[in-house]
């Protein structure tokens, strides 16, 4: 494999392992481990934007890269929600919603991909202006990403061992509010995918 020509895809895959290391450190109950988990979490989400930047800058965009990007998003996001629920930091409803949404949208998008359409970009499966805005606009994608990253980072920060109780209380409550905002974004961004999916099954192609 030519590393230079596949740099964007390598970044997409690598961020999964960076996130896994961060999550693993959450089971090492020391301040140092949690600080590293927080830093690696931030790096993992920076890499989420970096792979797209590299793909555009060096003309490495492809359908395969798009699939890898979405796959990485799903694995990383679901992993954090699941671990936070297992650790009793959040309700189990968060990973359940995340996973149900992922299976629903990605099943539909797999049909779209077989018909030459992609989730985003020029070949987007969304045909309406409102659908494109909710699913693919920079505003919606950045807003969702910021809410999600802030929730994850603050959730980890709030649980750093020996953190003052007063600070932990306020940070944790802020993280929970952001988690709800993120999960609402998660659901809302799935609505156009579901509502516009009829054409994939009714056009006879």
CSV table of C-alpha atoms in Angstrom, one decimal:
chain,number,residue,atom,x,y,z
A,1,UNK,CA,0.0,0.0,0.0
A,2,UNK,CA,1.2,3.5,-0.9
A,3,UNK,CA,1.2,5.4,2.4
A,4,UNK,CA,1.3,8.8,0.8
A,5,UNK,CA,-1.7,8.1,-1.5
A,6,UNK,CA,-3.7,6.6,1.4
A,7,UNK,CA,-2.8,9.0,4.2
A,8,UNK,CA,-6.4,10.1,4.7
A,9,UNK,CA,-7.6,6.5,5.1
A,10,UNK,CA,-4.7,5.7,7.5
A,11,UNK,CA,-5.7,8.7,9.7
A,12,UNK,CA,-9.3,7.5,9.6
A,13,UNK,CA,-8.4,4.0,10.9
A,14,UNK,CA,-5.7,5.2,13.3
A,15,UNK,CA,-8.1,7.4,15.2
A,16,UNK,CA,-10.0,4.3,16.2
A,17,UNK,CA,-7.0,2.9,18.0
A,18,UNK,CA,-6.2,6.3,19.6
A,19,UNK,CA,-9.7,6.3,21.0
A,20,UNK,CA,-9.4,2.7,22.2
A,21,UNK,CA,-6.2,3.6,24.1
A,22,UNK,CA,-8.0,6.6,25.7
A,23,UNK,CA,-10.9,4.4,26.7
A,24,UNK,CA,-8.6,1.8,28.1
A,25,UNK,CA,-6.9,4.4,30.3
A,26,UNK,CA,-10.2,5.1,32.0
A,27,UNK,CA,-9.9,1.8,33.7
A,28,UNK,CA,-6.6,2.9,35.2
A,29,UNK,CA,-7.9,5.0,38.1
A,30,UNK,CA,-5.1,7.5,38.4
A,31,UNK,CA,-4.9,11.2,37.7
A,32,UNK,CA,-2.2,10.7,35.1
A,33,UNK,CA,-4.2,8.0,33.2
A,34,UNK,CA,-7.3,10.2,33.1
A,35,UNK,CA,-5.4,13.2,31.9
A,36,UNK,CA,-3.8,11.1,29.1
A,37,UNK,CA,-7.3,9.7,28.3
A,38,UNK,CA,-8.6,13.3,28.0
A,39,UNK,CA,-5.7,14.4,25.8
A,40,UNK,CA,-6.0,11.3,23.5
A,41,UNK,CA,-9.7,11.8,23.2
A,42,UNK,CA,-9.1,15.3,21.9
A,43,UNK,CA,-6.5,14.0,19.5
A,44,UNK,CA,-8.9,11.3,18.3
A,45,UNK,CA,-11.5,13.9,17.4
A,46,UNK,CA,-9.0,16.2,15.8
A,47,UNK,CA,-8.0,13.3,13.6
A,48,UNK,CA,-11.7,13.0,12.6
A,49,UNK,CA,-11.4,16.4,10.9
A,50,UNK,CA,-7.8,15.9,9.8
A,51,UNK,CA,-8.6,12.9,7.5
A,52,UNK,CA,-11.2,15.0,5.6
A,53,UNK,CA,-8.8,17.9,5.2
A,54,UNK,CA,-6.0,15.6,3.9
A,55,UNK,CA,-8.5,13.9,1.5
A,56,UNK,CA,-9.5,17.2,0.0
A,57,UNK,CA,-6.1,18.8,0.0
A,58,UNK,CA,-4.3,15.9,-1.7
A,59,UNK,CA,-7.3,14.7,-3.8
A,60,UNK,CA,-7.7,11.4,-1.9
A,61,UNK,CA,-11.5,11.6,-1.6
A,62,UNK,CA,-13.2,8.3,-2.6
A,63,UNK,CA,-16.3,6.3,-1.8
A,64,UNK,CA,-14.1,3.9,0.1
A,65,UNK,CA,-12.7,6.8,2.2
A,66,UNK,CA,-16.2,8.0,2.8
A,67,UNK,CA,-17.2,4.6,4.2
A,68,UNK,CA,-14.0,4.4,6.3
A,69,UNK,CA,-14.8,7.9,7.7
A,70,UNK,CA,-18.3,7.0,8.7
A,71,UNK,CA,-17.2,3.6,10.1
A,72,UNK,CA,-14.6,5.4,12.2
A,73,UNK,CA,-17.2,7.8,13.5
A,74,UNK,CA,-19.6,5.0,14.5
A,75,UNK,CA,-17.0,2.9,16.3
A,76,UNK,CA,-15.4,5.8,18.2
A,77,UNK,CA,-18.7,7.4,19.2
A,78,UNK,CA,-20.5,4.2,20.2
A,79,UNK,CA,-17.4,3.1,22.2
A,80,UNK,CA,-17.4,6.2,24.3
A,81,UNK,CA,-21.2,6.2,24.9
A,82,UNK,CA,-21.0,2.5,25.9
A,83,UNK,CA,-18.1,2.9,28.3
A,84,UNK,CA,-19.6,6.0,29.9
A,85,UNK,CA,-22.8,4.0,30.5
A,86,UNK,CA,-20.9,0.9,31.8
A,87,UNK,CA,-19.1,3.2,34.3
A,88,UNK,CA,-22.5,4.7,35.4
A,89,UNK,CA,-21.6,8.2,34.3
A,90,UNK,CA,-24.5,8.3,31.9
A,91,UNK,CA,-27.8,6.4,31.3
A,92,UNK,CA,-27.8,3.4,29.1
A,93,UNK,CA,-30.3,5.2,26.9
A,94,UNK,CA,-27.4,7.1,25.3
A,95,UNK,CA,-25.5,4.2,23.7
A,96,UNK,CA,-28.9,2.5,22.8
A,97,UNK,CA,-30.0,5.6,20.9
A,98,UNK,CA,-26.6,6.0,19.2
A,99,UNK,CA,-26.4,2.3,18.1
A,100,UNK,CA,-30.0,2.2,16.9
A,101,UNK,CA,-29.5,5.3,14.9
A,102,UNK,CA,-26.2,4.0,13.4
A,103,UNK,CA,-27.8,0.7,12.3
A,104,UNK,CA,-30.8,2.5,10.8
A,105,UNK,CA,-28.9,5.2,8.8
A,106,UNK,CA,-26.0,3.0,7.8
A,107,UNK,CA,-28.3,0.3,6.5
A,108,UNK,CA,-30.1,2.9,4.3
A,109,UNK,CA,-26.8,4.4,3.2
A,110,UNK,CA,-25.5,1.0,2.2
A,111,UNK,CA,-28.4,0.8,-0.3
A,112,UNK,CA,-27.6,4.3,-1.5
A,113,UNK,CA,-24.0,3.4,-2.0
A,114,UNK,CA,-25.0,0.4,-4.1
A,115,UNK,CA,-26.8,2.9,-6.3
A,116,UNK,CA,-23.8,5.2,-6.7
A,117,UNK,CA,-24.8,7.7,-4.0
A,118,UNK,CA,-22.8,8.7,-0.9
A,119,UNK,CA,-23.8,10.1,2.5
A,120,UNK,CA,-22.2,13.5,1.7
A,121,UNK,CA,-20.7,15.4,-1.2
A,122,UNK,CA,-21.7,15.8,-4.8
A,123,UNK,CA,-23.3,12.4,-5.0
A,124,UNK,CA,-25.2,12.8,-1.7
A,125,UNK,CA,-28.3,10.6,-1.3
A,126,UNK,CA,-30.1,13.6,0.2
A,127,UNK,CA,-32.1,15.3,-2.6
A,128,UNK,CA,-34.0,18.0,-0.6
A,129,UNK,CA,-32.4,21.3,0.5
A,130,UNK,CA,-33.5,20.7,4.1
A,131,UNK,CA,-32.2,17.2,4.1
A,132,UNK,CA,-28.8,18.4,2.8
A,133,UNK,CA,-28.7,21.1,5.5
A,134,UNK,CA,-29.5,18.8,8.4
A,135,UNK,CA,-27.2,15.9,7.3
A,136,UNK,CA,-24.4,17.6,5.4
A,137,UNK,CA,-24.1,21.3,6.2
A,138,UNK,CA,-21.0,22.5,7.9
A,139,UNK,CA,-23.2,24.2,10.6
A,140,UNK,CA,-24.9,20.9,11.6
A,141,UNK,CA,-21.9,18.7,11.3
A,142,UNK,CA,-19.7,21.1,13.3
A,143,UNK,CA,-22.4,21.8,15.9
A,144,UNK,CA,-22.9,18.1,16.5
A,145,UNK,CA,-19.1,17.4,16.6
A,146,UNK,CA,-18.5,20.2,19.1
A,147,UNK,CA,-21.3,19.1,21.4
A,148,UNK,CA,-20.1,15.5,21.3
A,149,UNK,CA,-16.4,16.3,21.8
A,150,UNK,CA,-17.2,18.7,24.6
A,151,UNK,CA,-19.4,16.2,26.3
A,152,UNK,CA,-16.9,13.4,26.1
A,153,UNK,CA,-14.0,15.6,27.2
A,154,UNK,CA,-15.9,17.1,30.2
A,155,UNK,CA,-17.2,13.7,31.2
A,156,UNK,CA,-13.7,12.4,31.5
A,157,UNK,CA,-12.5,15.6,33.2
A,158,UNK,CA,-15.3,15.4,35.8
A,159,UNK,CA,-14.2,11.9,36.8
A,160,UNK,CA,-10.5,12.6,37.2
A,161,UNK,CA,-9.6,11.0,40.6
A,162,UNK,CA,-9.4,13.5,43.5
A,163,UNK,CA,-11.0,16.3,41.6
A,164,UNK,CA,-12.7,18.7,44.1
A,165,UNK,CA,-16.3,17.8,44.6
A,166,UNK,CA,-17.6,21.3,43.8
A,167,UNK,CA,-15.8,21.4,40.5
A,168,UNK,CA,-16.8,17.8,39.7
A,169,UNK,CA,-20.5,18.7,40.3
A,170,UNK,CA,-20.5,21.6,37.9
A,171,UNK,CA,-18.4,20.0,35.2
A,172,UNK,CA,-20.4,16.8,35.3
A,173,UNK,CA,-23.7,18.6,35.0
A,174,UNK,CA,-22.4,20.6,32.1
A,175,UNK,CA,-21.2,17.3,30.4
A,176,UNK,CA,-24.6,15.7,30.9
A,177,UNK,CA,-26.3,18.7,29.3
A,178,UNK,CA,-23.9,18.6,26.3
A,179,UNK,CA,-24.4,14.8,26.1
A,180,UNK,CA,-28.2,15.4,25.7
A,181,UNK,CA,-27.6,18.1,23.0
A,182,UNK,CA,-25.2,15.7,21.2
A,183,UNK,CA,-27.7,12.8,21.3
A,184,UNK,CA,-30.5,15.0,20.1
A,185,UNK,CA,-28.3,16.1,17.2
A,186,UNK,CA,-27.6,12.5,16.5
A,187,UNK,CA,-31.3,11.7,16.1
A,188,UNK,CA,-32.2,14.8,14.2
A,189,UNK,CA,-29.5,14.2,11.6
A,190,UNK,CA,-30.9,10.8,11.0
A,191,UNK,CA,-34.4,12.0,10.2
A,192,UNK,CA,-33.7,13.1,6.5
A,193,UNK,CA,-31.9,9.8,5.8
A,194,UNK,CA,-35.0,7.9,6.9
A,195,UNK,CA,-37.6,10.2,5.3
A,196,UNK,CA,-35.8,10.4,2.0
A,197,UNK,CA,-35.0,6.7,1.8
A,198,UNK,CA,-38.2,5.8,-0.1
A,199,UNK,CA,-36.8,6.7,-3.5
A,200,UNK,CA,-34.0,4.1,-3.0
A,201,UNK,CA,-36.6,1.3,-2.8
A,202,UNK,CA,-39.3,2.6,-5.2
A,203,UNK,CA,-37.4,3.7,-8.3
A,204,UNK,CA,-36.9,0.2,-9.6
A,205,UNK,CA,-33.2,0.8,-10.2
